Short mmCIF file of C-alpha atoms in Angstrom, two decimals:
data_model
loop_
_atom_site.label_atom_id
_atom_site.label_comp_id
_atom_site.label_asym_id
_atom_site.label_seq_id
_atom_site.Cartn_x
_atom_site.Cartn_y
_atom_site.Cartn_z
CA MET A 1 -32.98 53.38 -1.83
CA LYS A 2 -29.43 54.76 -1.82
CA LEU A 3 -26.63 52.72 -0.15
CA ALA A 4 -23.90 54.15 1.66
CA ASP A 5 -22.03 54.69 -1.89
CA GLY A 6 -24.88 56.65 -3.05
CA GLU A 7 -26.04 54.01 -5.63
CA SER A 8 -29.48 52.30 -5.48
CA LEU A 9 -29.62 48.36 -4.88
CA LEU A 10 -31.72 48.38 -8.52
CA LEU A 11 -28.69 50.26 -10.06
CA LYS A 12 -26.16 47.73 -8.79
CA THR A 13 -27.98 44.99 -9.93
CA TYR A 14 -28.60 46.16 -13.28
CA ARG A 15 -25.00 46.89 -13.58
CA ARG A 16 -24.19 43.25 -12.77
CA ALA A 17 -26.78 42.04 -14.95
CA LEU A 18 -25.34 44.34 -17.88
CA SER A 19 -21.81 43.05 -17.08
CA VAL A 20 -23.30 39.33 -17.79
CA VAL A 21 -24.87 40.53 -21.22
CA ASP A 22 -21.58 41.85 -22.36
CA ALA A 23 -19.48 38.81 -21.13
CA LEU A 24 -21.74 36.55 -23.02
CA SER A 25 -21.52 38.75 -26.05
CA VAL A 26 -25.16 38.10 -27.36
CA GLY A 27 -25.26 41.52 -29.00
CA GLN A 28 -28.72 42.95 -28.21
CA GLY A 29 -30.08 42.07 -24.89
CA GLU A 30 -33.29 43.37 -22.78
CA LEU A 31 -33.28 43.66 -19.06
CA LEU A 32 -36.61 43.38 -17.36
CA THR A 33 -37.58 44.27 -14.20
CA VAL A 34 -40.75 43.15 -12.60
CA THR A 35 -42.00 45.22 -9.55
CA ASN A 36 -45.35 46.08 -7.65
CA ARG A 37 -47.16 49.07 -8.30
CA ASP A 38 -45.78 51.22 -5.50
CA TYR A 39 -42.31 50.89 -7.08
CA TYR A 40 -42.96 50.84 -10.79
CA PHE A 41 -42.61 54.86 -11.13
CA MET A 42 -39.46 54.86 -8.77
CA SER A 43 -37.92 52.13 -10.74
CA LYS A 44 -38.64 53.26 -14.13
CA ASP A 45 -37.19 56.97 -13.52
CA GLU A 46 -34.06 55.26 -11.63
CA LEU A 47 -33.36 53.09 -14.82
CA ALA A 48 -34.19 56.26 -17.22
CA ARG A 49 -31.50 58.04 -15.37
CA VAL A 50 -28.61 55.96 -16.18
CA SER A 51 -26.99 54.60 -19.46
CA LEU A 52 -27.34 51.13 -19.53
CA GLY A 53 -25.20 50.73 -22.78
CA LYS A 54 -26.11 50.74 -26.54
CA HIS A 55 -27.04 47.12 -26.56
CA VAL A 56 -29.67 46.80 -23.73
CA VAL A 57 -32.93 47.85 -23.52
CA ALA A 58 -34.01 48.43 -19.85
CA LYS A 59 -37.96 47.70 -19.18
CA CYS A 60 -40.11 48.04 -16.08
CA ARG A 61 -43.35 46.07 -15.69
CA VAL A 62 -45.99 45.44 -13.57
CA PRO A 63 -47.71 42.02 -13.62
CA ALA A 64 -51.08 42.24 -15.30
CA ASP A 65 -53.19 40.74 -12.56
CA TRP A 66 -52.02 43.16 -9.90
#
């Protein structure tokens, strides 16, 4: 879902999380999104379209028991 400025809430959240990883200077980091089946592919595609930085791996998962 796009907001008024054209970015999704998911993308805005990832950018904020990325700034925290950068501020902590922890080097390699992972950002994990847990979603339900209805939003899995939408979230995965949205994150694949953006460059989150060279030190961050974006993963999108659905809980195993769903």
